[in-house]
Coordinates of C-alpha atoms in Angstrom, one line a residue:
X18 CA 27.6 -10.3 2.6
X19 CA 26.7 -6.8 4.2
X20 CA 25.6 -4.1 2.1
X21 CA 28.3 -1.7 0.7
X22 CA 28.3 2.0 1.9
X23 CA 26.3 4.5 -0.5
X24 CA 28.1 5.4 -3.0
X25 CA 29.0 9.0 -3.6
X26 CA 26.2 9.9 -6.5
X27 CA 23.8 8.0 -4.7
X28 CA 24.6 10.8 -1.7
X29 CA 23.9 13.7 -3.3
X30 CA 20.7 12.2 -5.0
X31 CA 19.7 11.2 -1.2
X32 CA 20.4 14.9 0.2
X33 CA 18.8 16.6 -2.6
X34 CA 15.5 14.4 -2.1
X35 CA 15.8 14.7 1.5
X36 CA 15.5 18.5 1.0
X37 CA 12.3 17.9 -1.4
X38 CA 10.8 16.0 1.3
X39 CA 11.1 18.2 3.9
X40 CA 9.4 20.7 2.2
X41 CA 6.5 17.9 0.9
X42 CA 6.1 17.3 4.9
X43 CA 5.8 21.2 5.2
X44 CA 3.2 21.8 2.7
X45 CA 1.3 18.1 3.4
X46 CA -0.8 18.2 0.3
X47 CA -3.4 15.6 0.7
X48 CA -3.3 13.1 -2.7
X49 CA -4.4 10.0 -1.9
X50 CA -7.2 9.4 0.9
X51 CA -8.3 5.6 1.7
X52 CA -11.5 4.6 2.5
X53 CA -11.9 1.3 4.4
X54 CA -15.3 1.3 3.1
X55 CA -15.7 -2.4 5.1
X56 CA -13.7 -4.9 7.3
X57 CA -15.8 -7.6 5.8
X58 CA -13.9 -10.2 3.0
X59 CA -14.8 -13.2 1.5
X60 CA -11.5 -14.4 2.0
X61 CA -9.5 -15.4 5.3
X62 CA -6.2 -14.7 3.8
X63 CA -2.7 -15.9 6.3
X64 CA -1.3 -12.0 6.0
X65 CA -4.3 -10.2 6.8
X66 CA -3.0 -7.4 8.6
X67 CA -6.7 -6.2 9.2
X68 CA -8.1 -9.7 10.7
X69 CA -11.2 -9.2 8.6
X70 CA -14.0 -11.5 8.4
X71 CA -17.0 -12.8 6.7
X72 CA -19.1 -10.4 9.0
X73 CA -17.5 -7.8 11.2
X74 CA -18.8 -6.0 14.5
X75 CA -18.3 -3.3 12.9
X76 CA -20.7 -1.8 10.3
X77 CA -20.1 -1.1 6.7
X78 CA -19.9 2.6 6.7
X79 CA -22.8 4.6 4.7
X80 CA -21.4 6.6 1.8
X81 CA -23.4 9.3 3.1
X82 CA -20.9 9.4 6.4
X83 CA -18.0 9.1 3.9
X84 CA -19.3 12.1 2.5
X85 CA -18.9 14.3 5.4
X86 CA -14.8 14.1 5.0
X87 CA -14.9 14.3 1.0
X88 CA -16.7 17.6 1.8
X89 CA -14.2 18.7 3.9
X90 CA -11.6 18.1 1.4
X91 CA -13.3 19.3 -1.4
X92 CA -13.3 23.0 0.4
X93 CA -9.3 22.6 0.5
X94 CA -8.2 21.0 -2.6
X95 CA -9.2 20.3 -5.8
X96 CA -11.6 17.1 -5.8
X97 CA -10.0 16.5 -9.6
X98 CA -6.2 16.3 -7.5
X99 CA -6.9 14.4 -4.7
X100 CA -7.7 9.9 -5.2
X101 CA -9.9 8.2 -3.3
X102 CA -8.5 4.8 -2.8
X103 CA -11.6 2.0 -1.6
X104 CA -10.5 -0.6 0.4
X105 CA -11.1 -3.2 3.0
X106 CA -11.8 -5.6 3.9
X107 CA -13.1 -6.4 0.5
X108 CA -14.6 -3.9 -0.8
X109 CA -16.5 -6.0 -3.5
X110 CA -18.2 -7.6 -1.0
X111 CA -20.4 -4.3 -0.6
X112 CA -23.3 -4.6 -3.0
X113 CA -23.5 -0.6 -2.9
X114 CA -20.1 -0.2 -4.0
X115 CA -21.2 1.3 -7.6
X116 CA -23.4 3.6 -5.5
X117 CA -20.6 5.0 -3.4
X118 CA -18.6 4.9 -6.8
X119 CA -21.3 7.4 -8.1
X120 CA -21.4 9.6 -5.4
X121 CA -17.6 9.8 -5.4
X122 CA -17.6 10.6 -9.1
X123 CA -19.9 13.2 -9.1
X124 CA -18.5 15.1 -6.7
X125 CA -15.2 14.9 -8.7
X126 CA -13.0 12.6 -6.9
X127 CA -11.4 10.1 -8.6
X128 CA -11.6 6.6 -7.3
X129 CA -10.2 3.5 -7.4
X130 CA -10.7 -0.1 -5.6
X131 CA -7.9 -2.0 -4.2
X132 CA -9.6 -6.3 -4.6
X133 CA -9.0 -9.7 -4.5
X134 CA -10.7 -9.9 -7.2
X135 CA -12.8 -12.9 -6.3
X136 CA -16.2 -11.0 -7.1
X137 CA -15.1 -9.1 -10.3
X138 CA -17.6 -10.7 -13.1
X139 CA -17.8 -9.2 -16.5
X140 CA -21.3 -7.5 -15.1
X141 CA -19.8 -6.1 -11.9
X142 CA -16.8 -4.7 -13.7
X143 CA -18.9 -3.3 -16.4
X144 CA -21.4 -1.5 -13.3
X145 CA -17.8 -0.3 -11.7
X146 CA -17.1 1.8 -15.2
X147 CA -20.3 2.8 -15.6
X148 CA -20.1 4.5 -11.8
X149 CA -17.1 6.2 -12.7
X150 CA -14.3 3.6 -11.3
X151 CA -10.9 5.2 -12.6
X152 CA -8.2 2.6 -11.1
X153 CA -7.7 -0.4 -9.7
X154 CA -5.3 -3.4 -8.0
X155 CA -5.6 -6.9 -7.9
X156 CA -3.4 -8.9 -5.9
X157 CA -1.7 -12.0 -7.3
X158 CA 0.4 -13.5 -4.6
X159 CA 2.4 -16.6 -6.3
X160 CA 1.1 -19.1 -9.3
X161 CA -1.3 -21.9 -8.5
X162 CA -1.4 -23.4 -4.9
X163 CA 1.0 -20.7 -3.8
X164 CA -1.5 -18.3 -4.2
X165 CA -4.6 -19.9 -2.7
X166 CA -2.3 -21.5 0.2
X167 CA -2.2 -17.5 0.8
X168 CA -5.7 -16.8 0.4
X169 CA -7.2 -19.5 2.0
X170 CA -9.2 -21.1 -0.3
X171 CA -8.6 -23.2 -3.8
X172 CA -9.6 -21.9 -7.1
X173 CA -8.8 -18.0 -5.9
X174 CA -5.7 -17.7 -8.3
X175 CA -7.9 -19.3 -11.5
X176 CA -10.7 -16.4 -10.3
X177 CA -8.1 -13.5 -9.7
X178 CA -6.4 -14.3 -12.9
X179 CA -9.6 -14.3 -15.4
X180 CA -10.3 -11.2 -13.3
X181 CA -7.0 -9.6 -14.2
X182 CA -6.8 -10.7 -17.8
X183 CA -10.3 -9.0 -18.3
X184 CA -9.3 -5.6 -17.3
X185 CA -6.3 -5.9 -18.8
X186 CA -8.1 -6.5 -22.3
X187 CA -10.8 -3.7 -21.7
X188 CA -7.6 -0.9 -21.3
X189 CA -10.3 1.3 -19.9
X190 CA -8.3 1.7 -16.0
X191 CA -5.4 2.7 -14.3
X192 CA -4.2 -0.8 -13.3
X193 CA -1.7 -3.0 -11.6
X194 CA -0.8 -6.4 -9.7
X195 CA 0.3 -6.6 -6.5
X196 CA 1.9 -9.4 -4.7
X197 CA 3.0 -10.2 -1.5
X198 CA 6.3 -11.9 -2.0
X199 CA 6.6 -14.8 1.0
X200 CA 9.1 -17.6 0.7
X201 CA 6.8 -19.8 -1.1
X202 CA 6.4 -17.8 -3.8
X203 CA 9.8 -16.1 -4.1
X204 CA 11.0 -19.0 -5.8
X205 CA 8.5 -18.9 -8.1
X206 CA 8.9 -14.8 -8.9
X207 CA 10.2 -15.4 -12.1
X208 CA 8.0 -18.0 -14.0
X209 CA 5.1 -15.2 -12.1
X210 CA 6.8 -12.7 -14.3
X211 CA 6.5 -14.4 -17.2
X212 CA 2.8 -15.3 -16.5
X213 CA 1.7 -12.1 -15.7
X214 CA 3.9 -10.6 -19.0
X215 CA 1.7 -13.2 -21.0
X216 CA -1.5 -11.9 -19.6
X217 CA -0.3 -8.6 -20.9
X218 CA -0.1 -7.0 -17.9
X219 CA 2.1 -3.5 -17.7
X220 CA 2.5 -2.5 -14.0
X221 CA 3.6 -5.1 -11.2
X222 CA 4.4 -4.1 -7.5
X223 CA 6.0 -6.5 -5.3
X224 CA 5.3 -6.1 -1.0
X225 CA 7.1 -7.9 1.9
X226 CA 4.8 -8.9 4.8
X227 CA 5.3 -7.0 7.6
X228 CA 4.4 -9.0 11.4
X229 CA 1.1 -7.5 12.3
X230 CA -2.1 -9.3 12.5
X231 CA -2.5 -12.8 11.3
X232 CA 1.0 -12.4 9.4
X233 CA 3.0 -11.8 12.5
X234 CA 3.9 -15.4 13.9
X235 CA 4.0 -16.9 10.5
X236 CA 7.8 -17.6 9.5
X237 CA 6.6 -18.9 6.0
X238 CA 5.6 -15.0 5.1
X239 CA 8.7 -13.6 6.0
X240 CA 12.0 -13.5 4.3
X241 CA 15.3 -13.6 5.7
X242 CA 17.6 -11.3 4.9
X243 CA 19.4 -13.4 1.7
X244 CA 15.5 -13.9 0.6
X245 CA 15.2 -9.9 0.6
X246 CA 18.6 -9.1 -1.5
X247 CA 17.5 -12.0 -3.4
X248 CA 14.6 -10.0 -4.0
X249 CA 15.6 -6.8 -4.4
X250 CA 18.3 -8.1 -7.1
X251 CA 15.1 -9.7 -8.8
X252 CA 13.1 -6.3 -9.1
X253 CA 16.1 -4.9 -10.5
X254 CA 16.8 -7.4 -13.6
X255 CA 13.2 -6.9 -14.3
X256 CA 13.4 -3.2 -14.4
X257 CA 17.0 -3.2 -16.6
X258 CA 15.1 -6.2 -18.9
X259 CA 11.9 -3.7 -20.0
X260 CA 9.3 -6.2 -20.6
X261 CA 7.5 -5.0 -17.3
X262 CA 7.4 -2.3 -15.4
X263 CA 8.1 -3.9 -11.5
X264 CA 8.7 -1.6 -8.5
X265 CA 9.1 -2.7 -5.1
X266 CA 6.7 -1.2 -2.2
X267 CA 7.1 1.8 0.2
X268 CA 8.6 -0.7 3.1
X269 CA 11.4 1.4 4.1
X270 CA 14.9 2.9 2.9
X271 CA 16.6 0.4 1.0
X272 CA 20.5 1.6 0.9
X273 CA 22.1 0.9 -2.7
X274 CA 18.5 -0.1 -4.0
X275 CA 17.4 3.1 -3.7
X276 CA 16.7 4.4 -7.3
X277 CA 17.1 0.8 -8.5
X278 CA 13.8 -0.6 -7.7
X279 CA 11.4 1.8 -7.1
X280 CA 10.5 5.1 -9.3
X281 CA 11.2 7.3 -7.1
X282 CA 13.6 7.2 -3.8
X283 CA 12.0 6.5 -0.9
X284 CA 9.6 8.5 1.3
X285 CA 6.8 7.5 3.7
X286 CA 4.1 9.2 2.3
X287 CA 1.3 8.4 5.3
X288 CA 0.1 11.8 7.0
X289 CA 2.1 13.9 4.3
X290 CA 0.1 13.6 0.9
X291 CA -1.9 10.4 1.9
X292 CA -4.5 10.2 4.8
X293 CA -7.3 7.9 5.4
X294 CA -10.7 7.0 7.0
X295 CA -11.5 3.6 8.5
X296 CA -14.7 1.4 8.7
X297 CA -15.2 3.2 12.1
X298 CA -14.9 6.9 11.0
X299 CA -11.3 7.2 12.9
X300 CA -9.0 9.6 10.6
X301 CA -5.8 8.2 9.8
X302 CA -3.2 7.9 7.2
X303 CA -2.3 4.5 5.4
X304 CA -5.2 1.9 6.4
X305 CA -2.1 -0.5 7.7
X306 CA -1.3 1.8 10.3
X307 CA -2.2 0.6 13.4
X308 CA -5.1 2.4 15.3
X309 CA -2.7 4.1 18.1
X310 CA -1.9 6.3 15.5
X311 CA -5.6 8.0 14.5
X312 CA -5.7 11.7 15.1
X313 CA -9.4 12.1 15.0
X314 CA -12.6 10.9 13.4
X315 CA -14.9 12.2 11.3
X316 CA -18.1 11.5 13.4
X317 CA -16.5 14.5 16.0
X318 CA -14.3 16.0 14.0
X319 CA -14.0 17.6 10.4
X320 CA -11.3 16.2 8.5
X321 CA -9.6 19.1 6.9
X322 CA -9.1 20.9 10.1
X323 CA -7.2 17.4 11.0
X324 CA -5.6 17.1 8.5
X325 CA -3.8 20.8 9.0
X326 CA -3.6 20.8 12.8
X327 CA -2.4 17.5 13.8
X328 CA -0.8 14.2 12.5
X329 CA 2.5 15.3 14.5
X330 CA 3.8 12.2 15.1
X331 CA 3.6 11.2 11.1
X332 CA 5.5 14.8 10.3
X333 CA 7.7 15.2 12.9
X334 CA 9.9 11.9 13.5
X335 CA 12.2 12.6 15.8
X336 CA 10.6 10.5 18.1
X337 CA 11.5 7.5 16.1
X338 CA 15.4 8.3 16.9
X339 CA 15.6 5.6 19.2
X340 CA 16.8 1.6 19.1
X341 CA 17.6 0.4 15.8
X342 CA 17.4 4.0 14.8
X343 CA 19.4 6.0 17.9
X344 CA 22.7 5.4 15.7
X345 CA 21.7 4.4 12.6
X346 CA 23.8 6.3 10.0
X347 CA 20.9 6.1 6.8
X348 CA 18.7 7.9 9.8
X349 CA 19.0 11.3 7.5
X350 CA 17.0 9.4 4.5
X351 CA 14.6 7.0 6.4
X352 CA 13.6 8.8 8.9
X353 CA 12.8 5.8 10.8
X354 CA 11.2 3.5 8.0
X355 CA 7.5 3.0 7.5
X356 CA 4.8 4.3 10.0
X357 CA 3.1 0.8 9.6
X358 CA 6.4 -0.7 10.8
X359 CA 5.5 0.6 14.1
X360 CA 3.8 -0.8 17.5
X361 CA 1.8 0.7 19.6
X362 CA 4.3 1.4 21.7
X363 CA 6.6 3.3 18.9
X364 CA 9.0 0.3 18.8
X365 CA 9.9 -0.7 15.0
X366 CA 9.1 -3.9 14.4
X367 CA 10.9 -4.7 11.2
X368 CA 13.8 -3.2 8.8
X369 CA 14.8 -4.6 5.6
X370 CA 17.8 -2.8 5.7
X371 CA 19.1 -3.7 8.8
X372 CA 17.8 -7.3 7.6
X373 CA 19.9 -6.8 4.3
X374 CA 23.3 -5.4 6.3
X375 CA 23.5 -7.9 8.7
X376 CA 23.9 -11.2 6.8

């Protein structure tokens, strides 16, 4: 069953948002930044696209480093408008992460962690609000077994789950789950649902796994094309039902999904209104991205002047015309799918809706 050609509403939607985001790619507001704050975990998790470790050759970088690109953002924009995303790694696993909260905070950047949630006691979540933590997301990657065959460990979806229910009842953050739908726990997506509505959780966002890192000779974590529609049919019901607000990730266009399982239609954000910094100062854009695509880092360079001068490859995608994407005829909307779906030579190494048309 291929997928049926857009229909006509869904075409003038498309060009009207593809004019919006030409101009977004033209103004490239920085919103979100990442910080890999570490590429240390206390997990060893089968998708890791990082390859991160209980120790790692390279340093946890000092918030003091950090500092030197919120600086240089903070001259540009806003501090109150712009997120600083924490990640990892694991970023829990840094026993100065309320410090670098605090710092954050106070110079008026909100922040939020992106967890396991493995190390999230009562105490450590209470020091988190206290340093000014504003948002944050746990992942939750199937029920039971399912889960910890994913993270590599037993007991990790008991521990996430009493981690999720707490913030959930302290209502204090910004939160969602996030899960990393694989074909072990596809299957299992609904009785999840119904778990996580029980647990009173709001916000749920679903991923695919992408083939990069450990992930990407692992048939178990990716779905076939059926698995993807089947999917993509189940975000939808969940949307039309109500009783949870489910959206599917920024993995690419997605054809007659597009406005069906997602808020907003979609857009790779990475160099536009989202950039990062990794453990080892490089500037980037989404902390997936793979390293061939840094533009500078903040040990050499200041990030603002970046930020405005470069990052051509991430705003200007003709390059991407080529392969799958020479001829393809949704090329006017994706723009060649997700910068993280690229290798280091510029070859794409997955589409879900070439997937999706072709079974």
């Amino acid at each position: 069953m291929r997928m049926e050609p857009l229909g006509l509403r869904r075409k003038i939607a498309l060009n009207i948002v593809s004019k919006l985001q030409e101009e977004a790619v033209q103004e490239h507001e920085l919103r979100q930044l990442f910080w890999e704050c570490t590429l240390r975990c206390n997990l060893s998790c089968r998708h890791c696209g990082s390859d991160c470790h209980v120790q790692s050759v390279i340093k946890d970088m000092p918030i003091e480093d950090f500092c030197k690109a919120l600086d240089s953002v903070a001259k540009a924009y806003n501090p109150h408008k712009v997120m600083i995303n924490i990640t990892g790694g694991e970023p829990l696993v840094r026993k100065d992460l309320e410090k670098c909260g605090r710092i954050i905070y106070e110079k008026g950047f909100p922040w939020g962690i992106v967890t396991n949630g493995l190390g999230l006691t009562p105490e450590r979540y209470k020091s988190l609000l206290a340093s000014g933590l504003r948002a944050m997301s746990i992942s939750l990657d199937g029920l039971g077994e399912v889960h910890d065959w994913m993270r590599g460990r037993p007991g990790t979806f008991e521990r996430a789950s009493k981690a999720i229910k707490m913030v959930i009842d302290s209502g204090q953050i910004e939160f969602d789950v996030v899960t990393c739908v694989n074909k072990r726990s596809l299957p299992q997506l609904n009785d999840l649902k119904e778990y996580l509505i029980g647990l009173g959780l709001k916000s749920w966002r679903l991923f695919t796994i992408f083939p990069a890192g450990r992930a990407a000779n692992d048939p178990e974590l990716h779905l076939s094309g059926e698995e993807l529609k089947s999917l993509m049919e189940f975000i939808k019901a969940t949307r039309k039902e109500g009783r949870i607000k489910a959206s599917f990730a920024c993995e690419g266009f997605l054809g007659n999904y597009e406005g069906e399982v997602r808020d907003h239609f979609y857009m790779c954000n990475a160099g536009v209104t989202v950039g990062s910094v990794l453990a080892d100062g490089s500037i980037s854009a989404c902390p997936s991205i793979r390293a061939d695509y840094t533009q500078g880092n903040i040990y050499q360079d200041d990030f603002i002047e970046v930020w405005n001068n470069k990052y051509q490859a991430y705003r200007n995608r003709e390059w991407m015309k080529k392969d799958l994407c020479a001829d393809c005829r949704y090329w006017k909307y994706c723009k060649g799918n997700g910068m993280h779906l690229r290798d280091s030579e510029g070859k794409l190494i997955q589409c879900l809706i070439h997937k999706m048309s072709t079974i």
